[in-house]
Tab-separated table of C-alpha atoms (C1' of nucleotides) in Angstrom:
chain	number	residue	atom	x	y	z
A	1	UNK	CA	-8.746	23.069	4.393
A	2	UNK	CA	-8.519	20.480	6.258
A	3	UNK	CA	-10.427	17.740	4.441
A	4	UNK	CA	-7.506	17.771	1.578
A	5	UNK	CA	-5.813	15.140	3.932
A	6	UNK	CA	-8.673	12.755	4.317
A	7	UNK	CA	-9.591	12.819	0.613
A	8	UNK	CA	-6.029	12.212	-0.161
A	9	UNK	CA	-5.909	9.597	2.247
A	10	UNK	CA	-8.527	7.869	0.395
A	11	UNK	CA	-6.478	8.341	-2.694
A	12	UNK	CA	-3.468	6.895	-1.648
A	13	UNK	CA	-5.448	3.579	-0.387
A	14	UNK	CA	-7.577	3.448	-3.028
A	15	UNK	CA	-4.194	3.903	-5.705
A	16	UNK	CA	-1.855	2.117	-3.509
A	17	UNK	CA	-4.381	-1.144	-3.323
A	18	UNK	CA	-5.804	-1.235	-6.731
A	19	UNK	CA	-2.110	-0.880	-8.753
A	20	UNK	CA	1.303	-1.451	-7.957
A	21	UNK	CA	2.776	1.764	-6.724
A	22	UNK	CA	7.007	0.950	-6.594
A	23	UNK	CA	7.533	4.040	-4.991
A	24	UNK	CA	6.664	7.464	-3.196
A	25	UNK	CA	7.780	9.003	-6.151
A	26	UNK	CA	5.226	7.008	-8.351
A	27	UNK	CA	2.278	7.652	-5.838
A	28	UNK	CA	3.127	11.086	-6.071
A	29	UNK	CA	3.170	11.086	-10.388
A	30	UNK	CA	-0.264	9.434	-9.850
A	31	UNK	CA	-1.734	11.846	-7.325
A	32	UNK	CA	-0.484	14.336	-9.864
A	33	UNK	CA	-2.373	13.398	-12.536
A	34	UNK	CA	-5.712	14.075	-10.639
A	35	UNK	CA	-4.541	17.263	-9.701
A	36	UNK	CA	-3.286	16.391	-5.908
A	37	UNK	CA	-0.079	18.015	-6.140
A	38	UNK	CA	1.681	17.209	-2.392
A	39	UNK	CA	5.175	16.503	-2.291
A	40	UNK	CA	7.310	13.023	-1.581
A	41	UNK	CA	7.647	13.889	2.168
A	42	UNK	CA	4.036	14.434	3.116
A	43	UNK	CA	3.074	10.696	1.069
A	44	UNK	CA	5.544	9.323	3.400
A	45	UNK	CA	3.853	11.053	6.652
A	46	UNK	CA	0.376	9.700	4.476
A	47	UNK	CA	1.782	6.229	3.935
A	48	UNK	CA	2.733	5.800	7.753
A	49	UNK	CA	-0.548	7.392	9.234
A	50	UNK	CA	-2.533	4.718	6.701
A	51	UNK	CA	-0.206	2.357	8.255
A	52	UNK	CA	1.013	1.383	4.873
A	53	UNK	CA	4.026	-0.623	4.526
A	54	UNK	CA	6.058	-1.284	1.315
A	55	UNK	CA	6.629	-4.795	-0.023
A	56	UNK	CA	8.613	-6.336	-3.037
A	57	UNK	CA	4.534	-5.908	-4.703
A	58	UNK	CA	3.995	-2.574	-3.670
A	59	UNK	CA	2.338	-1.103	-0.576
A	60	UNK	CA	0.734	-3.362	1.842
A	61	UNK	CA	-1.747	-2.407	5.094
A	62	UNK	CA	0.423	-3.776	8.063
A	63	UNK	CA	-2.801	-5.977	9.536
A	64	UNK	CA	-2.077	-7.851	12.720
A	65	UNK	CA	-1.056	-5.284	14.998
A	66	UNK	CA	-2.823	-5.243	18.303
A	67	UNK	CA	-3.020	-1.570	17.946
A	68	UNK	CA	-6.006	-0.163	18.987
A	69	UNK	CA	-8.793	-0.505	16.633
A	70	UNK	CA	-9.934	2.698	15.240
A	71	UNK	CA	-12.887	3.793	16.878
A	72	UNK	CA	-15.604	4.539	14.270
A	73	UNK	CA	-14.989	7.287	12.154
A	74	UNK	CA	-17.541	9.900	11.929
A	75	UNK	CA	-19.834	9.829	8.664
A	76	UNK	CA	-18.222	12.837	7.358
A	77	UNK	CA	-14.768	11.757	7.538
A	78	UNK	CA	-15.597	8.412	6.384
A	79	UNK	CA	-17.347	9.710	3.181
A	80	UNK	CA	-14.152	11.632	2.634
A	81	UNK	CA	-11.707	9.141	3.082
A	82	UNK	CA	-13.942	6.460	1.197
A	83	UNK	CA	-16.663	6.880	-0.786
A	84	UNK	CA	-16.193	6.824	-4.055
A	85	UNK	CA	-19.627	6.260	-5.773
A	86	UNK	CA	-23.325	6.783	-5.184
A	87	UNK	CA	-25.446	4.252	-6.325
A	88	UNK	CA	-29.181	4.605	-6.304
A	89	UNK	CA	-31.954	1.346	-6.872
A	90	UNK	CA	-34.958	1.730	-6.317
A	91	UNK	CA	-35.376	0.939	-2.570
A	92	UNK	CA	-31.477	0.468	-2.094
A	93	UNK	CA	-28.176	2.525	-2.288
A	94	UNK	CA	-24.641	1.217	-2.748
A	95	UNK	CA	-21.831	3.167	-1.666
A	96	UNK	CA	-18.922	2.164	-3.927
A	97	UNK	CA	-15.135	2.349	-1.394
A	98	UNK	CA	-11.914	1.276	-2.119
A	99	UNK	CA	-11.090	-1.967	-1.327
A	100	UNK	CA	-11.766	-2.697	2.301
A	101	UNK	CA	-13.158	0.527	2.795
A	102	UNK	CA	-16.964	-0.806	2.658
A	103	UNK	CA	-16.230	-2.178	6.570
A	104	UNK	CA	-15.816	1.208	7.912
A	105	UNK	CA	-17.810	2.905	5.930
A	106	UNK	CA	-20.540	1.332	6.673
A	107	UNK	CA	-20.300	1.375	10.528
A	108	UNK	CA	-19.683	5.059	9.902
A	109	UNK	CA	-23.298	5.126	8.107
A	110	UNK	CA	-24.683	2.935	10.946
A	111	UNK	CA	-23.412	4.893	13.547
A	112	UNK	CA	-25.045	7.838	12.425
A	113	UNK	CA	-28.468	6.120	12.731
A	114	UNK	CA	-30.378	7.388	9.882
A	115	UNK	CA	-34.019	7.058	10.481
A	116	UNK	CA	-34.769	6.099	6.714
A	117	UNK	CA	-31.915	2.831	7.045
A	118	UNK	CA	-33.504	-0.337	7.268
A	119	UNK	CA	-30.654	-1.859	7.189
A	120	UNK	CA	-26.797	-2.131	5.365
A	121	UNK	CA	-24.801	-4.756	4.096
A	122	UNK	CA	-20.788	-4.687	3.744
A	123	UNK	CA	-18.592	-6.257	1.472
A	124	UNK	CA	-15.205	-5.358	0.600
A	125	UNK	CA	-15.838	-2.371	-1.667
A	126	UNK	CA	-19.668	-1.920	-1.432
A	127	UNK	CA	-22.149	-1.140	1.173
A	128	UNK	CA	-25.657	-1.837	0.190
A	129	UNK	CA	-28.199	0.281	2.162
A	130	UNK	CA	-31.956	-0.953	2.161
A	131	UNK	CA	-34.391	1.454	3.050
A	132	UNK	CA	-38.300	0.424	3.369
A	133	UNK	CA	-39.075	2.594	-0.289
A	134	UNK	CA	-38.031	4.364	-3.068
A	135	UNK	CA	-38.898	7.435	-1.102
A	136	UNK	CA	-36.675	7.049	1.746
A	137	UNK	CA	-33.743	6.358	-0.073
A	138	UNK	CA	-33.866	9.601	-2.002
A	139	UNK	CA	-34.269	11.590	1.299
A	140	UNK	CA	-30.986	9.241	2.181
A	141	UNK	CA	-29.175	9.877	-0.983
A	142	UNK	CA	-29.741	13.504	-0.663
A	143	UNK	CA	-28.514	13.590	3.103
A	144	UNK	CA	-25.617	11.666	2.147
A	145	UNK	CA	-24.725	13.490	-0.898
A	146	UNK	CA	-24.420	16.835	0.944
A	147	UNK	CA	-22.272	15.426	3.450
A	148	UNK	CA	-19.965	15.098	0.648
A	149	UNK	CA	-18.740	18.150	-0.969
A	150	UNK	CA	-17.088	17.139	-3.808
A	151	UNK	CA	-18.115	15.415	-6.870
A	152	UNK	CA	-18.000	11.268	-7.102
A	153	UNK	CA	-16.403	9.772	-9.907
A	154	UNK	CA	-18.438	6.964	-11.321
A	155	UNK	CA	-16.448	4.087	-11.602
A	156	UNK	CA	-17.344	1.493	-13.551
A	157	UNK	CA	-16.990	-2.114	-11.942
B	1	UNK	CA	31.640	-21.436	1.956
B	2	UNK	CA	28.163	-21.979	0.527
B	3	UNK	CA	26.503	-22.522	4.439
B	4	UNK	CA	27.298	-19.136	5.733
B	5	UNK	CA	24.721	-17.520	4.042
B	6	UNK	CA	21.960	-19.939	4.973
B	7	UNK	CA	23.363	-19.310	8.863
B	8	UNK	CA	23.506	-16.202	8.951
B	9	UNK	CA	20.101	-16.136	7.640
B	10	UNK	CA	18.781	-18.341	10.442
B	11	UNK	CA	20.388	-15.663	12.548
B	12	UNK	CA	18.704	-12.841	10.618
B	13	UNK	CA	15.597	-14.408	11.734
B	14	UNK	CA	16.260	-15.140	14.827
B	15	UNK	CA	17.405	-11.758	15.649
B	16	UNK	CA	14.388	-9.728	13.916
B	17	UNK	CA	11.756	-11.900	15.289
B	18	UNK	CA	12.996	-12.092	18.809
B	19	UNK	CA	14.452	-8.587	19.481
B	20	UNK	CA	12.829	-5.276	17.724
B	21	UNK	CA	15.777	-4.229	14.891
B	22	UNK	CA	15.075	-0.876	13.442
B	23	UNK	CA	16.839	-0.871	10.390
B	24	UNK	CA	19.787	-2.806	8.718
B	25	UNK	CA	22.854	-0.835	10.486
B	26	UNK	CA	21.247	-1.744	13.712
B	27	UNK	CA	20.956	-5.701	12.091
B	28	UNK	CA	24.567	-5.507	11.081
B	29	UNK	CA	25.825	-4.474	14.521
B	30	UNK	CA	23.901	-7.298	16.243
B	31	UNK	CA	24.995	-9.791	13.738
B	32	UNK	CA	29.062	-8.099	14.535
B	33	UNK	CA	28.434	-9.329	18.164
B	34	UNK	CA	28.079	-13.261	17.061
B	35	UNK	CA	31.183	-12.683	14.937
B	36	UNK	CA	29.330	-12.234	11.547
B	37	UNK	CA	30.762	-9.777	9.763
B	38	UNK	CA	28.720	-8.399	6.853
B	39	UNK	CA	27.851	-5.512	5.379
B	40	UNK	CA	24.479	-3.580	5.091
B	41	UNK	CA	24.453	-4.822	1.379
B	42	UNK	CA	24.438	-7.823	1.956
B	43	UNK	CA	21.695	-7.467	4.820
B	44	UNK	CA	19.903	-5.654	1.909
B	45	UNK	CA	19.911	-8.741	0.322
B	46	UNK	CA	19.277	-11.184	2.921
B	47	UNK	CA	16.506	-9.579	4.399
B	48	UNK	CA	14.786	-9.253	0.520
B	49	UNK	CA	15.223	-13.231	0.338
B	50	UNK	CA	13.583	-13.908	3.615
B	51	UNK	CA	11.088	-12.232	2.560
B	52	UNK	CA	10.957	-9.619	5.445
B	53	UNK	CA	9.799	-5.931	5.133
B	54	UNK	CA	10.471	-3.611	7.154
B	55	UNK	CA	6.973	-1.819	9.345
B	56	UNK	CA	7.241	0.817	11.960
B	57	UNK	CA	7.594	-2.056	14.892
B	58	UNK	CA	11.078	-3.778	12.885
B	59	UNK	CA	10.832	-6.263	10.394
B	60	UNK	CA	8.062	-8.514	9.730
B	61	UNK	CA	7.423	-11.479	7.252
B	62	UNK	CA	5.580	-10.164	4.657
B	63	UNK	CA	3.376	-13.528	4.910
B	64	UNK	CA	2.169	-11.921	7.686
B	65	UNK	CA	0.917	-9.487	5.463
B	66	UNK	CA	-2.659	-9.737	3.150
B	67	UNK	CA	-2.020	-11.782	0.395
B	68	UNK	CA	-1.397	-10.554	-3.357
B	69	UNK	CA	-4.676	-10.247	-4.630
B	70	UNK	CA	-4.938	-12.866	-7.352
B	71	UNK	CA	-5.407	-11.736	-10.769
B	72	UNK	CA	-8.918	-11.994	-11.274
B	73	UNK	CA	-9.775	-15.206	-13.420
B	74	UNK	CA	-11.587	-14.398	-16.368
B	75	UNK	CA	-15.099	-14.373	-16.369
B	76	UNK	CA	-15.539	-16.974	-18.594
B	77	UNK	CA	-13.458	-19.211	-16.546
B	78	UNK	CA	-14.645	-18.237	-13.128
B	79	UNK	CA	-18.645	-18.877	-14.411
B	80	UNK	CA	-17.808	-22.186	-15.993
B	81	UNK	CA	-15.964	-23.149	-12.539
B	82	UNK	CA	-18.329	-21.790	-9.975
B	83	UNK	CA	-21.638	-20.797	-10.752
B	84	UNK	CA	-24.212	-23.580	-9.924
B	85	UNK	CA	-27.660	-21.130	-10.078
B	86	UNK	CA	-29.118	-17.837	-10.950
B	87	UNK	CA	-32.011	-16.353	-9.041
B	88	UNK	CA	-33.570	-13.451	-10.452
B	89	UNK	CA	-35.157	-11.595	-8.098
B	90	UNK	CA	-36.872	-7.759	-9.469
B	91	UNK	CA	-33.755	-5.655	-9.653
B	92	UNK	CA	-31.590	-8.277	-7.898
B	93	UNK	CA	-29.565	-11.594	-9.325
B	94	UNK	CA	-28.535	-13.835	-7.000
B	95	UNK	CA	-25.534	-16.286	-7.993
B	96	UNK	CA	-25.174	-19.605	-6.408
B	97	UNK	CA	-21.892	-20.866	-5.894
B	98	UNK	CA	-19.774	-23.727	-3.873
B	99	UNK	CA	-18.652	-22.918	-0.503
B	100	UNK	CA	-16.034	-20.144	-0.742
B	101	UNK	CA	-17.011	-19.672	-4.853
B	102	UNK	CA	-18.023	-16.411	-4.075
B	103	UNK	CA	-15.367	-14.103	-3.602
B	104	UNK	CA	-13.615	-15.151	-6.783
B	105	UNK	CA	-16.592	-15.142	-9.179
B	106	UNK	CA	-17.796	-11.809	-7.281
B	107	UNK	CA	-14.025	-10.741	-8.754
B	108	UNK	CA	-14.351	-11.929	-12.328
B	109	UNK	CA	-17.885	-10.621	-11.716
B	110	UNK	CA	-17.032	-7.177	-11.306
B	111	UNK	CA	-13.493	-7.441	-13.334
B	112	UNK	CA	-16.102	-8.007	-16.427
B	113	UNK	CA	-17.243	-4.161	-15.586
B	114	UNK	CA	-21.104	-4.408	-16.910
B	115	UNK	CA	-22.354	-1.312	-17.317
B	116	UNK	CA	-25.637	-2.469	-15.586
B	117	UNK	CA	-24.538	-3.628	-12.584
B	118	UNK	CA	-24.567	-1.462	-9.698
B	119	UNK	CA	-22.405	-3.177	-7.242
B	120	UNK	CA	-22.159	-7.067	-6.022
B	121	UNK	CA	-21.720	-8.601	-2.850
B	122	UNK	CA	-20.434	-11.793	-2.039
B	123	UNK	CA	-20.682	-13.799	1.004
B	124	UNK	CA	-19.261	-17.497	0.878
B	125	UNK	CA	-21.757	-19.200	-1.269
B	126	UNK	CA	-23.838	-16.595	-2.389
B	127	UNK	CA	-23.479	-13.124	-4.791
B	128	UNK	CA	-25.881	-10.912	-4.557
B	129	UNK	CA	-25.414	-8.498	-8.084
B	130	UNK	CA	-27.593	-5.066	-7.909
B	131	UNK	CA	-28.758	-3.463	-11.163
B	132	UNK	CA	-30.506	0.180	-11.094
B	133	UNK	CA	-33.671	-1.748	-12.258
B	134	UNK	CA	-35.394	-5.067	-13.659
B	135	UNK	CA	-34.884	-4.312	-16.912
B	136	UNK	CA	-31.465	-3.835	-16.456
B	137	UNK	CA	-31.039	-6.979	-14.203
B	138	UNK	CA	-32.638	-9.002	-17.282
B	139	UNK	CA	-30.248	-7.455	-19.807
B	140	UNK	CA	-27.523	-8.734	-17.630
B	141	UNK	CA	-28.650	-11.750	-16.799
B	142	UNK	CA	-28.933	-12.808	-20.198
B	143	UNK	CA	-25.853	-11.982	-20.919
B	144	UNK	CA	-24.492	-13.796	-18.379
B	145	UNK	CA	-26.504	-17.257	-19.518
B	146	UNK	CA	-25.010	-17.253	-22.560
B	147	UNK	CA	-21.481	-16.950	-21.323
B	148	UNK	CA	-22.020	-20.331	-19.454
B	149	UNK	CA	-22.740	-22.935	-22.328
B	150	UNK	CA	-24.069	-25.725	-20.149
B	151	UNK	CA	-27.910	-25.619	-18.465
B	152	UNK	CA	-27.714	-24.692	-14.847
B	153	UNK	CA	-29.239	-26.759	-12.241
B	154	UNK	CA	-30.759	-25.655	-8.984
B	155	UNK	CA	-29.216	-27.244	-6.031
B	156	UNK	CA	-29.823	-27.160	-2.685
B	157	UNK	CA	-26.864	-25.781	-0.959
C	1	DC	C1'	45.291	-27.128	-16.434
C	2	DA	C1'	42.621	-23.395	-19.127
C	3	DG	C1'	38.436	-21.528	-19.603
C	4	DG	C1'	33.762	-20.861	-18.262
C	5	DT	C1'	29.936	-20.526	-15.085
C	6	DC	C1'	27.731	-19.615	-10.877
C	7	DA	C1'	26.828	-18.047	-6.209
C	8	DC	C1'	28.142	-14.826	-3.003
C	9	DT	C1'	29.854	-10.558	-1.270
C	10	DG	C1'	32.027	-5.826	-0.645
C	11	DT	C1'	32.633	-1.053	-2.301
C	12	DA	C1'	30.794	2.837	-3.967
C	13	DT	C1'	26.935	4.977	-5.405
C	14	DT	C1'	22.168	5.891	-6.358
C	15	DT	C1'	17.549	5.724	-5.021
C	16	DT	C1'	14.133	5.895	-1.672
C	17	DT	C1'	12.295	7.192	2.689
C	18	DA	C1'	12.211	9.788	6.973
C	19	DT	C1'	12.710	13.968	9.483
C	20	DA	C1'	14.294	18.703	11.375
C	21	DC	C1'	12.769	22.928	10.780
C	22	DA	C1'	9.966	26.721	9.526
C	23	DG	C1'	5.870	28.935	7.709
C	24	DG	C1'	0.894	29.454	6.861
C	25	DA	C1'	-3.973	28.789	7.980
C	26	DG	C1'	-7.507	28.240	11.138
C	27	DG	C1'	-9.427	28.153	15.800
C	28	DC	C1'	-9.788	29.732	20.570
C	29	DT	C1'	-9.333	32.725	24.618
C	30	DG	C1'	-9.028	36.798	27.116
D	1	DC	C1'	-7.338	42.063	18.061
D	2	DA	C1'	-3.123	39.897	20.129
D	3	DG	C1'	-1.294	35.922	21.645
D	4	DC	C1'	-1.185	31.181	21.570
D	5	DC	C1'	-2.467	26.718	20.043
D	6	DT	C1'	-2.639	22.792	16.671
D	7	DC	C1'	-2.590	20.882	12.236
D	8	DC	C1'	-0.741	20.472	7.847
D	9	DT	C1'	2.682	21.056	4.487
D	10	DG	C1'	7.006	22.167	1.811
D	11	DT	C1'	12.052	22.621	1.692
D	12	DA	C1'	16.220	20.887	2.650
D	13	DT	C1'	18.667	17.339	4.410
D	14	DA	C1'	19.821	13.080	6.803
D	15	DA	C1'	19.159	8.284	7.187
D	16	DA	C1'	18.183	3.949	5.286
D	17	DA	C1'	17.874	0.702	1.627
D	18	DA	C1'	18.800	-0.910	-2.953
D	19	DT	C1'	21.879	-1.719	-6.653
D	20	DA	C1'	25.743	-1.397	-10.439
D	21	DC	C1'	29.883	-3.167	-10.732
D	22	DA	C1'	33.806	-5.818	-9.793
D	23	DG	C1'	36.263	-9.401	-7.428
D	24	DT	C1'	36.719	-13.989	-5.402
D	25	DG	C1'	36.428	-18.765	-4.839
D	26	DA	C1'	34.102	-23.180	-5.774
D	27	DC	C1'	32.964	-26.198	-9.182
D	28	DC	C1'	32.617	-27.965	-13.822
D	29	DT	C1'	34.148	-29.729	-18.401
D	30	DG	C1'	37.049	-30.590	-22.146
DNA sequence: CAGGTCACTGTATTTTTATACAGGAGGCTG
DNA sequence: CAGCCTCCTGTATAAAAATACAGTGACCTG
């Protein structure tokens, strides 16, 4: 099972940046509550592979490192790690990420080169795909949804 | 002897930014060489006024770090203060804003959680709000007139 | 001067994080 | 299939950081 990490992953971003986790210990009570049970040690493995750092205000991505920037991740990975929402209308779909997760999400998407993607647009925690119809971006939404395995919460926003 | 502690915090400084200190014992023996003798408390302390947190390559001001994000102003607030236009468009509204209006009323936007909007964008000027359909997009853009009191004109931006 | 407050620090301890080690699952090769 | 990887994880523990508490000295104020 090897896609537990990656969805997790996502998790811990997703939790880490949208409240204010004081703690392993805290990130692990949350995980537990959607039924990710993983104990304190492998959140700090998570935590330092997500190049998470802790702050006074909770866990912060440690930007400005001239590390190496991450080559782009392949579609299926990406959806793991990130997607959180499908969003069909009419000729467009929004992908719904945690925040800053719509940057490489989307050049995940684009590197996959779907014939039916006109083009995408990336915010912080949306991608909007346009395709050229309505048609299209069901045969888009389909692909994409089978990539991902599990169910997507809708999130309201 | 109130100045020691604003020394030795020059020196704490000094030290982390110049040299690569991996955690406070290592601090406090660096610190023993120059004659300052303190303990790791007190480091503990220090290092939490300074404002430093600790990352994987030493210590690092955590202004170096993303910002808090700022509580998202209330809706209300945010449309009285930024929004200059709205352009319908089918299944689209586009808010106009003043330069770098966006993100922030894109925020209160989506902090407001309408049930008919499918995700928002915002560039620096501009938000670009998807609903599912034009009926929706109408629903929500009345609401959204009547939340700002005042007539809106269109201006050229 | 007595009494009170405040800032600072050390000691001892608790809390939090990192890691050494081992086991299980899956993949690959001969 | 055996043997050998590699990845991922938990357990147990070590290491690091934070803190409760107490003590000290400087500085007021009556």
């Amino acid at each position: 099972m090897g896609s537990a990490k990656t969805f997790r992953h996502g998790q811990n971003l997703r939790l880490v940046t949208s409240e204010r986790i004081a703690n392993q210990e805290e990130l692990r009570r949350r995980l537990w509550t959607q039924r990710l049970r993983v104990t304190q040690a492998t959140l700090s493995r998570d935590l330092q592979e997500l190049k998470l750092v802790k702050t006074p205000e909770g866990y912060r991505p440690a930007s400005a490192l001239p590390e190496e920037t991450a080559p782009i991740p392949p579609l299926a990975r990406a959806l793991g790690e990130f997607l959180l929402d499908i969003r069909p209308a009419e000729n467009l779909l929004v992908l719904k990420t945690p925040p800053s997760g719509a940057q490489p999400l989307a050049a995940a998407v684009d590197g996959a080169k779907f014939p039916e993607i006109a083009g995408t647009i990336a915010g912080d925690d949306t991608v909007l795909i346009i395709t050229p119809n309505k048609r299209q971006r069901e045969s888009l939404q389909q692909k994409i949804e089978s990539f991902v395995g599990r169910p997507l919460r809708s999130r309201a926003s």
